[in-house]
Amino acid sequence: MNSSKASIAIGISQIFPCSYLDGQQEQLLVIQEDTLDPILFERLLAVGFRRSGGSIYKPRCPRCSACQPIRVPAHEFVPSKRQKRTLAKNQDLTWRITSEQTAEQFALYEHYIRERHFDGPMFPPSEDQYNHFLFCHWLPPTFIEVYNGDKLLAVAVTDTLPNSLSAIYSYFDPDEEQRSLGALLILIQCRLAKLMDKEFVYLGYQIDENRKMSYKRLYRPYQILTPTGWEYSQVC
């Protein structure tokens, strides 16, 4: 009788220049599996791992510990005055959730990367890069799409797990910067998590030394993973 076994690989990446902090070096603990149960993946999220494509990773940098896993308790989240204004000025928009991958989504992603991240590691954008970064066969992502009429303005690629949502990547029309669409997508994820009775929204890694990452602390209350476990942070 023939039997097949799932393949698992665990290792440490090579050291490479950090994408977030100038002058720092990055190294990752990486787990690769042919298949992964969503419950197990959620447990890995709870100890600081993230997903990129089909790989699970966690920073193991030689001389830096700036990456702090951050999550929002969905039922405790209360929008700030600024976030309420963001919701109010986007009342003309509609949003939906879908599991369908479309050419329109990629076209928006390509426009976003070319305009907003032309100096970063994701430039130039390509369909192979997009697919490798966002998709894996053992956990098809959810797409939260925001529309102005029939025009797609923003997409949040999100993992839907038994007890949480995990924000993988968001992108939006850079020509609509005044709408604060990145903030709107997180607010929608927090609302959706509450509607789905999920406990947490995982936002990835908070990096205080990187100005572009400071927005994650604006969604309160939030928890930071410390060496002794998840703690509510008092840092503003």
Short mmCIF file of C-alpha atoms in Angstrom, two decimals:
data_model
loop_
_atom_site.label_atom_id
_atom_site.label_comp_id
_atom_site.label_asym_id
_atom_site.label_seq_id
_atom_site.Cartn_x
_atom_site.Cartn_y
_atom_site.Cartn_z
CA MET A 1 0.00 0.00 0.00
CA ASN A 2 1.34 3.38 -0.96
CA SER A 3 1.02 6.23 1.50
CA SER A 4 1.91 9.89 1.20
CA LYS A 5 3.25 12.07 3.94
CA ALA A 6 3.13 15.82 4.22
CA SER A 7 6.50 17.49 3.78
CA ILE A 8 7.76 19.96 6.39
CA ALA A 9 10.94 22.02 6.37
CA ILE A 10 12.21 24.29 9.15
CA GLY A 11 15.26 26.45 8.81
CA ILE A 12 17.00 29.79 9.24
CA SER A 13 17.32 32.11 6.26
CA GLN A 14 20.52 33.76 5.19
CA ILE A 15 21.25 37.19 6.63
CA PHE A 16 20.20 40.00 4.30
CA PRO A 17 19.72 43.79 4.50
CA CYS A 18 16.60 44.77 6.44
CA SER A 19 13.72 46.11 4.37
CA TYR A 20 12.48 48.35 7.20
CA LEU A 21 15.51 49.73 9.06
CA ASP A 22 18.55 51.20 7.35
CA GLY A 23 21.82 49.71 8.52
CA GLN A 24 20.21 46.64 10.09
CA GLN A 25 20.40 43.03 8.95
CA GLU A 26 17.48 40.63 8.82
CA GLN A 27 17.23 36.89 9.36
CA LEU A 28 14.12 34.72 9.52
CA LEU A 29 13.05 31.46 11.10
CA VAL A 30 11.05 29.81 8.30
CA ILE A 31 8.58 26.92 8.31
CA GLN A 32 7.44 25.42 5.02
CA GLU A 33 4.77 22.73 4.83
CA ASP A 34 2.82 21.11 2.02
CA THR A 35 -0.31 21.62 4.09
CA LEU A 36 -1.10 23.35 7.35
CA ASP A 37 -4.20 23.21 9.50
CA PRO A 38 -5.72 26.70 10.06
CA ILE A 39 -5.96 26.01 13.80
CA LEU A 40 -2.23 25.28 13.95
CA PHE A 41 -1.45 28.35 11.85
CA GLU A 42 -3.48 30.47 14.25
CA ARG A 43 -1.43 29.09 17.13
CA LEU A 44 1.72 30.09 15.25
CA LEU A 45 0.30 33.60 14.79
CA ALA A 46 -0.19 33.75 18.54
CA VAL A 47 3.54 33.18 19.12
CA GLY A 48 4.67 35.76 16.59
CA PHE A 49 4.76 34.05 13.19
CA ARG A 50 3.40 35.48 9.94
CA ARG A 51 2.58 34.08 6.51
CA SER A 52 4.15 34.99 3.18
CA GLY A 53 2.83 32.78 0.42
CA GLY A 54 3.02 29.20 1.68
CA SER A 55 5.87 29.96 4.09
CA ILE A 56 5.51 30.77 7.79
CA TYR A 57 8.21 33.04 9.18
CA LYS A 58 9.34 34.87 12.29
CA PRO A 59 12.22 37.36 12.63
CA ARG A 60 15.38 35.95 14.20
CA CYS A 61 17.64 38.91 13.51
CA PRO A 62 21.21 38.74 14.86
CA ARG A 63 21.37 42.19 16.49
CA CYS A 64 17.84 43.60 16.42
CA SER A 65 14.46 42.92 18.04
CA ALA A 66 12.52 45.89 16.62
CA CYS A 67 9.72 43.79 15.08
CA GLN A 68 6.91 43.47 17.62
CA PRO A 69 3.83 41.35 16.77
CA ILE A 70 0.70 43.46 17.27
CA ARG A 71 -2.98 42.55 17.37
CA VAL A 72 -6.28 44.30 18.09
CA PRO A 73 -8.92 42.66 20.34
CA ALA A 74 -11.87 43.01 17.97
CA HIS A 75 -14.65 43.38 20.54
CA GLU A 76 -12.73 46.00 22.52
CA PHE A 77 -11.74 48.21 19.59
CA VAL A 78 -13.21 51.72 19.63
CA PRO A 79 -12.55 54.09 16.69
CA SER A 80 -10.82 57.34 17.59
CA LYS A 81 -12.18 60.74 16.52
CA ARG A 82 -9.80 60.72 13.58
CA GLN A 83 -10.89 57.22 12.54
CA LYS A 84 -14.55 58.23 12.81
CA ARG A 85 -13.81 61.09 10.42
CA THR A 86 -12.21 58.60 8.02
CA LEU A 87 -15.36 56.47 8.13
CA ALA A 88 -17.57 59.52 7.65
CA LYS A 89 -15.74 60.85 4.59
CA ASN A 90 -15.94 57.43 2.92
CA GLN A 91 -19.65 56.85 3.44
CA ASP A 92 -20.14 57.02 -0.32
CA LEU A 93 -18.05 53.87 -0.78
CA THR A 94 -19.18 50.27 -0.60
CA TRP A 95 -17.23 47.15 0.35
CA ARG A 96 -17.60 43.42 -0.08
CA ILE A 97 -15.73 40.25 0.78
CA THR A 98 -14.88 37.66 -1.84
CA SER A 99 -12.62 34.67 -2.36
CA GLU A 100 -12.24 35.40 -6.07
CA GLN A 101 -8.91 36.51 -7.49
CA THR A 102 -9.34 38.96 -10.39
CA ALA A 103 -7.30 40.83 -12.98
CA GLU A 104 -8.77 44.07 -11.61
CA GLN A 105 -7.20 43.38 -8.22
CA PHE A 106 -3.76 42.86 -9.73
CA ALA A 107 -4.06 45.97 -11.91
CA LEU A 108 -4.72 48.04 -8.79
CA TYR A 109 -1.81 46.37 -6.97
CA GLU A 110 0.51 47.13 -9.90
CA HIS A 111 -0.54 50.79 -9.92
CA TYR A 112 -0.08 51.04 -6.16
CA ILE A 113 3.43 49.55 -6.14
CA ARG A 114 4.58 51.67 -9.09
CA GLU A 115 3.36 54.88 -7.46
CA ARG A 116 3.96 54.27 -3.74
CA HIS A 117 6.80 51.71 -3.50
CA PHE A 118 8.95 52.29 -6.58
CA ASP A 119 12.01 52.45 -4.31
CA GLY A 120 11.26 49.26 -2.38
CA PRO A 121 11.91 45.52 -2.73
CA MET A 122 8.48 44.87 -4.32
CA PHE A 123 9.30 46.99 -7.37
CA PRO A 124 8.81 46.26 -10.19
CA PRO A 125 5.50 44.45 -9.60
CA SER A 126 4.72 41.26 -11.49
CA GLU A 127 1.98 38.65 -11.41
CA ASP A 128 4.44 35.95 -10.30
CA GLN A 129 5.60 38.11 -7.39
CA TYR A 130 2.00 38.95 -6.46
CA ASN A 131 0.90 35.32 -6.47
CA HIS A 132 3.98 34.06 -4.61
CA PHE A 133 3.63 36.71 -1.91
CA LEU A 134 -0.11 36.47 -1.20
CA PHE A 135 -1.36 32.99 -2.00
CA CYS A 136 -0.95 29.49 -0.63
CA HIS A 137 -2.94 26.37 -1.42
CA TRP A 138 -3.68 25.41 2.20
CA LEU A 139 -5.33 28.72 3.13
CA PRO A 140 -7.05 30.66 0.32
CA PRO A 141 -7.19 34.32 1.38
CA THR A 142 -10.22 36.55 1.66
CA PHE A 143 -10.31 39.76 -0.38
CA ILE A 144 -12.00 42.80 1.14
CA GLU A 145 -12.75 45.06 -1.81
CA VAL A 146 -13.75 48.74 -1.56
CA TYR A 147 -15.61 50.34 -4.46
CA ASN A 148 -16.65 53.77 -5.61
CA GLY A 149 -19.54 52.80 -7.81
CA ASP A 150 -18.07 50.19 -10.17
CA LYS A 151 -14.46 51.30 -9.65
CA LEU A 152 -12.24 49.23 -7.38
CA LEU A 153 -10.38 51.57 -5.03
CA ALA A 154 -8.79 49.33 -2.40
CA VAL A 155 -8.15 45.71 -1.44
CA ALA A 156 -7.21 44.11 1.86
CA VAL A 157 -5.88 40.56 1.47
CA THR A 158 -6.86 38.84 4.70
CA ASP A 159 -6.60 35.35 6.20
CA THR A 160 -9.82 34.21 7.85
CA LEU A 161 -9.06 31.88 10.76
CA PRO A 162 -11.24 30.15 13.38
CA ASN A 163 -10.75 32.85 16.02
CA SER A 164 -9.17 35.77 14.18
CA LEU A 165 -8.47 37.72 11.03
CA SER A 166 -4.88 38.21 9.90
CA ALA A 167 -4.08 41.19 7.69
CA ILE A 168 -1.66 40.01 5.00
CA TYR A 169 -1.39 43.04 2.72
CA SER A 170 -3.44 46.06 1.69
CA TYR A 171 -3.21 48.25 -1.39
CA PHE A 172 -5.27 51.06 -2.83
CA ASP A 173 -5.58 53.66 -5.55
CA PRO A 174 -2.77 56.16 -4.88
CA ASP A 175 -4.76 58.83 -6.70
CA GLU A 176 -7.31 58.73 -3.84
CA GLU A 177 -4.82 59.50 -1.06
CA GLN A 178 -7.17 62.04 0.57
CA ARG A 179 -9.58 59.25 1.49
CA SER A 180 -7.09 57.51 3.86
CA LEU A 181 -7.94 54.18 2.26
CA GLY A 182 -5.23 52.26 4.13
CA ALA A 183 -6.79 53.31 7.43
CA LEU A 184 -10.26 52.54 6.10
CA LEU A 185 -9.24 48.97 5.25
CA ILE A 186 -8.04 48.32 8.81
CA LEU A 187 -11.25 49.81 10.20
CA ILE A 188 -13.25 47.50 7.94
CA GLN A 189 -11.21 44.50 9.08
CA CYS A 190 -11.87 45.40 12.73
CA ARG A 191 -15.58 45.76 12.03
CA LEU A 192 -15.70 42.51 10.06
CA ALA A 193 -13.92 40.62 12.83
CA LYS A 194 -16.51 41.84 15.31
CA LEU A 195 -19.37 40.90 12.97
CA MET A 196 -17.87 37.42 12.52
CA ASP A 197 -17.33 37.11 16.30
CA LYS A 198 -13.56 36.80 15.93
CA GLU A 199 -11.40 37.62 18.93
CA PHE A 200 -8.42 39.32 17.25
CA VAL A 201 -7.22 41.16 14.17
CA TYR A 202 -3.51 40.48 13.65
CA LEU A 203 -1.77 43.46 12.01
CA GLY A 204 1.70 41.98 11.56
CA TYR A 205 4.78 43.58 13.07
CA GLN A 206 4.98 46.98 14.72
CA ILE A 207 8.36 48.65 14.15
CA ASP A 208 8.62 51.83 16.19
CA GLU A 209 11.86 52.94 14.54
CA ASN A 210 10.16 52.96 11.12
CA ARG A 211 7.95 56.02 10.67
CA LYS A 212 5.81 54.32 8.01
CA MET A 213 4.87 51.55 10.47
CA SER A 214 3.66 53.80 13.30
CA TYR A 215 0.04 53.70 12.10
CA LYS A 216 -0.56 50.29 13.68
CA ARG A 217 -0.51 51.76 17.18
CA LEU A 218 -3.48 53.99 16.26
CA TYR A 219 -5.98 51.09 16.53
CA ARG A 220 -6.71 50.85 20.25
CA PRO A 221 -6.68 49.03 22.48
CA TYR A 222 -3.97 46.82 21.05
CA GLN A 223 -1.68 44.12 22.36
CA ILE A 224 2.06 43.65 21.78
CA LEU A 225 3.73 40.25 22.07
CA THR A 226 6.47 40.47 24.72
CA PRO A 227 8.84 37.79 26.06
CA THR A 228 6.24 37.10 28.79
CA GLY A 229 3.21 37.00 26.47
CA TRP A 230 0.68 39.37 24.95
CA GLU A 231 0.33 42.63 26.85
CA TYR A 232 -1.82 45.71 26.44
CA SER A 233 0.55 48.53 25.56
CA GLN A 234 0.45 51.99 27.11
CA VAL A 235 2.71 53.50 24.45
CA CYS A 236 0.95 56.20 22.42
#
